[in-house]
Coordinates of C-alpha atoms and ligand atoms in Angstrom, one line a residue:
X257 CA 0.0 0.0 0.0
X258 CA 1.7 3.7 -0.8
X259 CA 1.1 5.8 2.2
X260 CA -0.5 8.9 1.1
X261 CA 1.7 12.5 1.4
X262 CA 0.3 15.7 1.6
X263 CA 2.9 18.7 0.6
X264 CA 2.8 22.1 1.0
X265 CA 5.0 23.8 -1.3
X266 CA 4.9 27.5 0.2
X267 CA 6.7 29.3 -2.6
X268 CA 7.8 32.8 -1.8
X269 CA 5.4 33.4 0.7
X270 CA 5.5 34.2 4.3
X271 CA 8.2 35.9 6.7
X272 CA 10.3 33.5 9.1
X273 CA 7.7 34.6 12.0
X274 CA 4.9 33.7 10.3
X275 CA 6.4 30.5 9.0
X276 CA 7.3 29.8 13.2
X277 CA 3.6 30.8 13.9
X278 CA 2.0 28.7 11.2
X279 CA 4.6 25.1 12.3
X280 CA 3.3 25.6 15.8
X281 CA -0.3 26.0 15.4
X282 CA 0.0 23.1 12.8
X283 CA 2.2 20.5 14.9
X284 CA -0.9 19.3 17.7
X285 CA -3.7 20.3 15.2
X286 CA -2.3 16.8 13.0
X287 CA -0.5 14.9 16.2
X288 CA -2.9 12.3 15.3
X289 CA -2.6 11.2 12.1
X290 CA -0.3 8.4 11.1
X291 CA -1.5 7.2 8.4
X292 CA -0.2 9.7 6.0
X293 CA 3.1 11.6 5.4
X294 CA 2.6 14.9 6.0
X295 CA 4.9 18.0 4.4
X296 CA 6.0 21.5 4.4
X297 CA 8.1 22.8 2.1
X298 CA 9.4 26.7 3.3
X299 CA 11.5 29.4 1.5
X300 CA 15.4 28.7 2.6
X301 CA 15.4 31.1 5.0
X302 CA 12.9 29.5 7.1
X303 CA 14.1 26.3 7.5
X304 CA 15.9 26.0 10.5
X305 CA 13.2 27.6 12.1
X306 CA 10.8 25.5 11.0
X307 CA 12.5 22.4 11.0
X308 CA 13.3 23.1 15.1
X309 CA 9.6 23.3 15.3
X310 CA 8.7 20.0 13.9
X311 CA 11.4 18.2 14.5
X312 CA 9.5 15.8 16.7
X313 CA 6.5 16.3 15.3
X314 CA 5.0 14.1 13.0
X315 CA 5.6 16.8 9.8
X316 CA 8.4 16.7 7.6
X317 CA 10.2 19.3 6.3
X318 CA 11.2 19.9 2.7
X319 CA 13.3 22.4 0.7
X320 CA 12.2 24.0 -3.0
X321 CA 14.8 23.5 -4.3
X322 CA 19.1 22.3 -4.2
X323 CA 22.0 22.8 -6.3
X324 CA 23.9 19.8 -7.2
X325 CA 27.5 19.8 -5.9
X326 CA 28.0 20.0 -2.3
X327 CA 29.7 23.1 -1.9
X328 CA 31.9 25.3 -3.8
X329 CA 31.8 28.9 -5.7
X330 CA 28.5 28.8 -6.6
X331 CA 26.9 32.1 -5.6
X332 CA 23.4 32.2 -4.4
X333 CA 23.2 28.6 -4.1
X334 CA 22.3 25.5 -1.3
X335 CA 23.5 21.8 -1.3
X336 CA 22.3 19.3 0.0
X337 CA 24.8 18.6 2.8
X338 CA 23.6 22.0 4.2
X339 CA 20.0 21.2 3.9
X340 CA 20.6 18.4 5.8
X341 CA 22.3 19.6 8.2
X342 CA 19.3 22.1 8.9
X343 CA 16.8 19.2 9.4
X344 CA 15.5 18.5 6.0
X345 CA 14.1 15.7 4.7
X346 CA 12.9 16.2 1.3
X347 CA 13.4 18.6 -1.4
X348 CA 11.2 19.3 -4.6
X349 CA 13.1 19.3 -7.8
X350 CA 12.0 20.8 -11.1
X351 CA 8.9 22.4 -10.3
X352 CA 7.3 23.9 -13.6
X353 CA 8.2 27.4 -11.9
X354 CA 11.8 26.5 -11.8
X355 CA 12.0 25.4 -15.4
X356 CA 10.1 28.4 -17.1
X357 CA 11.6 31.1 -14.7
X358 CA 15.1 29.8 -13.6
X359 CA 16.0 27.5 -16.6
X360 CA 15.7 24.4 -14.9
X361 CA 15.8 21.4 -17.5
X362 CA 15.6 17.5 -17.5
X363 CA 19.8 17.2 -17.4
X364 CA 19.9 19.8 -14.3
X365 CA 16.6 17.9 -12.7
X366 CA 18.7 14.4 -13.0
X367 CA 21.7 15.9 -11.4
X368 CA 19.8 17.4 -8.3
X369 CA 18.4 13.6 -8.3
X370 CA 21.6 12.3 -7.7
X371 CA 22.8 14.9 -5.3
X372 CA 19.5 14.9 -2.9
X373 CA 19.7 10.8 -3.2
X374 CA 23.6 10.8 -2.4
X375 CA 22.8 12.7 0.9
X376 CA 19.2 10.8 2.1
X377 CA 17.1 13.3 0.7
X378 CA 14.2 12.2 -1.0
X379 CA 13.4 14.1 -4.2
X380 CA 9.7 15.0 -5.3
X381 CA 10.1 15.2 -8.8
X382 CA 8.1 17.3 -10.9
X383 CA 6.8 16.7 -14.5
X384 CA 3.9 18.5 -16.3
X385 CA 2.6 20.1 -19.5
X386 CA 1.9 23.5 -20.5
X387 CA -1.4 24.3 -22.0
X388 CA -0.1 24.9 -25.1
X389 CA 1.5 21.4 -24.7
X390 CA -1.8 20.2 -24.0
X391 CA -3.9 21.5 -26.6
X392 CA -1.5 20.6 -29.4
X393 CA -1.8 16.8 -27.8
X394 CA 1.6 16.6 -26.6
X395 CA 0.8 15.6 -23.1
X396 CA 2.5 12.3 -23.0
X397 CA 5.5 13.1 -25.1
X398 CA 6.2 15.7 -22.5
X399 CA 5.5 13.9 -19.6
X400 CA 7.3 10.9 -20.9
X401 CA 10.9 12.9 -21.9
X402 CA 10.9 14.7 -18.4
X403 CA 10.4 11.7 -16.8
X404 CA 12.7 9.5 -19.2
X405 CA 15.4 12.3 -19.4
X406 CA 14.9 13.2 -15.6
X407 CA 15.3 10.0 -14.1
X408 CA 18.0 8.8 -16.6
X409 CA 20.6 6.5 -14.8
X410 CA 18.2 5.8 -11.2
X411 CA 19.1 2.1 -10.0
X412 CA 15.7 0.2 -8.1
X413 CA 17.4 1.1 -4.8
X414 CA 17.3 4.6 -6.0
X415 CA 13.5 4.6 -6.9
X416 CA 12.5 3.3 -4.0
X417 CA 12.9 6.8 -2.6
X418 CA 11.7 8.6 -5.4
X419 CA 8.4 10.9 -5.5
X420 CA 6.7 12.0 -8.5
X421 CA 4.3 14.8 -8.9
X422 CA 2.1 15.5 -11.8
X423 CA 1.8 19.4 -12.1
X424 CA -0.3 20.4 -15.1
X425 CA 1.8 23.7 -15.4
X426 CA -2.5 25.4 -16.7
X427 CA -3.6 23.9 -13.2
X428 CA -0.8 25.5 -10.9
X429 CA -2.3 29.0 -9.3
X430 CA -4.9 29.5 -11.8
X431 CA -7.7 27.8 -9.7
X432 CA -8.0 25.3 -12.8
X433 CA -7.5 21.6 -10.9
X434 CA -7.3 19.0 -13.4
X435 CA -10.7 17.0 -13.3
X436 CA -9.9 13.5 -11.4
X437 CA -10.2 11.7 -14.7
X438 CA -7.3 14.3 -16.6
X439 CA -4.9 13.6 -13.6
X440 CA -5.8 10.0 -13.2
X441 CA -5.1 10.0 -16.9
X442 CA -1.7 11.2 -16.7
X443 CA -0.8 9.4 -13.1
X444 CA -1.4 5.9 -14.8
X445 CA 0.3 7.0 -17.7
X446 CA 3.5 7.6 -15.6
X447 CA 3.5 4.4 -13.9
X448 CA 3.9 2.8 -16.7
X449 CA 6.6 4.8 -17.4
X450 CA 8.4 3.4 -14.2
X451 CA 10.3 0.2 -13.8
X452 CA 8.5 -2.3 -13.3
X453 CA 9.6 -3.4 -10.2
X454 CA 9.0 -0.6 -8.4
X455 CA 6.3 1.5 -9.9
X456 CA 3.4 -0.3 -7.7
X457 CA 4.8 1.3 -4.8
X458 CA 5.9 4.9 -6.0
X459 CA 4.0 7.2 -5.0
X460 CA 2.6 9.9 -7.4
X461 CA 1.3 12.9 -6.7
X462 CA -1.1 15.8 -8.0
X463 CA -0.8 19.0 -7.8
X464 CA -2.4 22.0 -9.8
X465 CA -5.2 24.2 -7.6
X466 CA -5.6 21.3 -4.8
X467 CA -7.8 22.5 -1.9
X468 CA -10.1 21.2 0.9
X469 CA -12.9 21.1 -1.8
X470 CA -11.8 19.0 -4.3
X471 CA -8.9 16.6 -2.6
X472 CA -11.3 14.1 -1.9
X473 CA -12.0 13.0 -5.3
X474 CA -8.9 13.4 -6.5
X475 CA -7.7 10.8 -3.6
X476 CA -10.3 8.6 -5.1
X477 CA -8.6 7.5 -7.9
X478 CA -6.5 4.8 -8.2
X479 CA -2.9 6.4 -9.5
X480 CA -3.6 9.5 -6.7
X481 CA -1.4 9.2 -4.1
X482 CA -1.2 12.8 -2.6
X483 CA -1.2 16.2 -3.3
X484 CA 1.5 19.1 -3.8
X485 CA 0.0 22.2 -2.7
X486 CA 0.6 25.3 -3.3
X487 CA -2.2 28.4 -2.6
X488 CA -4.2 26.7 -0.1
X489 CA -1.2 25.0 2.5
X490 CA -0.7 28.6 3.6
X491 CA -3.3 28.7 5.9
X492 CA -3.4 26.0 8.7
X493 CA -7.3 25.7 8.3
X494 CA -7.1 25.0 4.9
X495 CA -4.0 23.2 5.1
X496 CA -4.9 20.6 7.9
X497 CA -8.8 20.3 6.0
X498 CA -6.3 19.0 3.2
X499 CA -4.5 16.9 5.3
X500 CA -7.7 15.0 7.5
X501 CA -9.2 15.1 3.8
Ligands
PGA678 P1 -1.2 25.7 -6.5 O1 0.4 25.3 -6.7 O2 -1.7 24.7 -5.5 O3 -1.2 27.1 -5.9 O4 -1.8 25.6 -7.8 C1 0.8 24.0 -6.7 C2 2.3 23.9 -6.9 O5 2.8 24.7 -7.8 O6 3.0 23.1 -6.3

């Protein structure tokens, strides 16, 4: 069985106090739930903070974001050693934002695979179309070179600690969600993507305009196995509705 996770990917949003404020109101409102893996993901500034917050807490913390080499003159940068040694857990790689804004492509996404796996971080890898993508029927062909080009060189011990997440890049802040049956469409189109020995238990998430509202049916289907939030993990109501969805 793949334990659901649900992510909050934060962006730029929120000052160090209010990231403190929001880890401790959120840490005994979800004290009780086990049965799913539950995420924040805070600008770099805040994670110390928020990682001394919840670091016996039942919620992980993530980063946004890594370089690849673990230190050296790279100006503006954060390896994985050092997100490590803050308390991290996890780190999302090659969100859609990153590729069209920072110039984030499938070769930089595999080597920030390898550098997060060589250090126990585990990766939430993102893939997704554009709507242009979409409407010229290239869904698949997109999905399949990110992931293909992506993941290129990943051994079965290395996909055991591998996320996915589907990000529609027309779903993500626009209040578009995919309907259950686009993203289902997708998320079993991925796992057949994945090795076969492993892809029964990776997990894959959705994200794209997730909120209290419409998790539930998206959790319904099959190939759903969490959501990467943006807009609505922000707020601790709407973030913990997501959670005890
Ligand atoms: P959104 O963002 O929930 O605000 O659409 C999701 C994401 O980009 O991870």
């Amino acid at each position: 069985m793949r334990k659901p996770i649900i992510a909050g990917n934060w962006k730029m949003y929120k000052t160090v106090s209010e990231a403190k404020d929001f880890a401790t109101k959120l840490k005994p409102l979800v004290a009780d739930v086990h049965d799913r893996t539950i995420l924040v993901c805070p600008p770099l500034t805040h994670l110390q903070d928020v990682c001394d917050i919840l670091c016996d807490s039942n919620v992980a913390v993530g980063a946004q974001n890594l370089f690849w080499e673990d230190e050296g003159a790279f100006t503006g940068e954060v390896s994985a050693p050092m997100l490590k040694s803050v308390g991290c857990t996890y780190v999302i790689i090659g969100h859609s934002e990153r590729r069209q804004y920072f110039g984030e492509t499938d070769g930089t996404v595999n080597k920030k695979i390898f550098a997060a796996l060589k250090h126990n971080l585990l990766p939430i890898v993102c893939v997704g179309e554009t709507l242009e993508q979409r409407e010229k029927n290239e869904t698949f062909k997109v999905i399949e070179r990110q992931i293909k080009e992506g993941t290129k060189g990943l051994g079965t011990g290395d996909w055991e600690k591998i996320i996915i997440a589907y990000e529609p890049v027309w779903a993500i802040g626009t209040g578009k969600t995919a309907t259950p049956e686009q993203a289902q469409e997708v998320h079993a189109y991925i796992r057949k993507l994945l090795p076969k020995d492993v892809a029964a238990n990776i997990r894959i998430l959705y994200g794209g305009s997730v909120k209290p509202e419409n998790i539930k049916e998206l959790m319904a289907k099959p190939d759903i196995d969490g959501g990467l939030v943006g807009g609505a993990s922000l707020k601790v109501d709407s973030f913990v509705k997501l959670i005890k969805y």
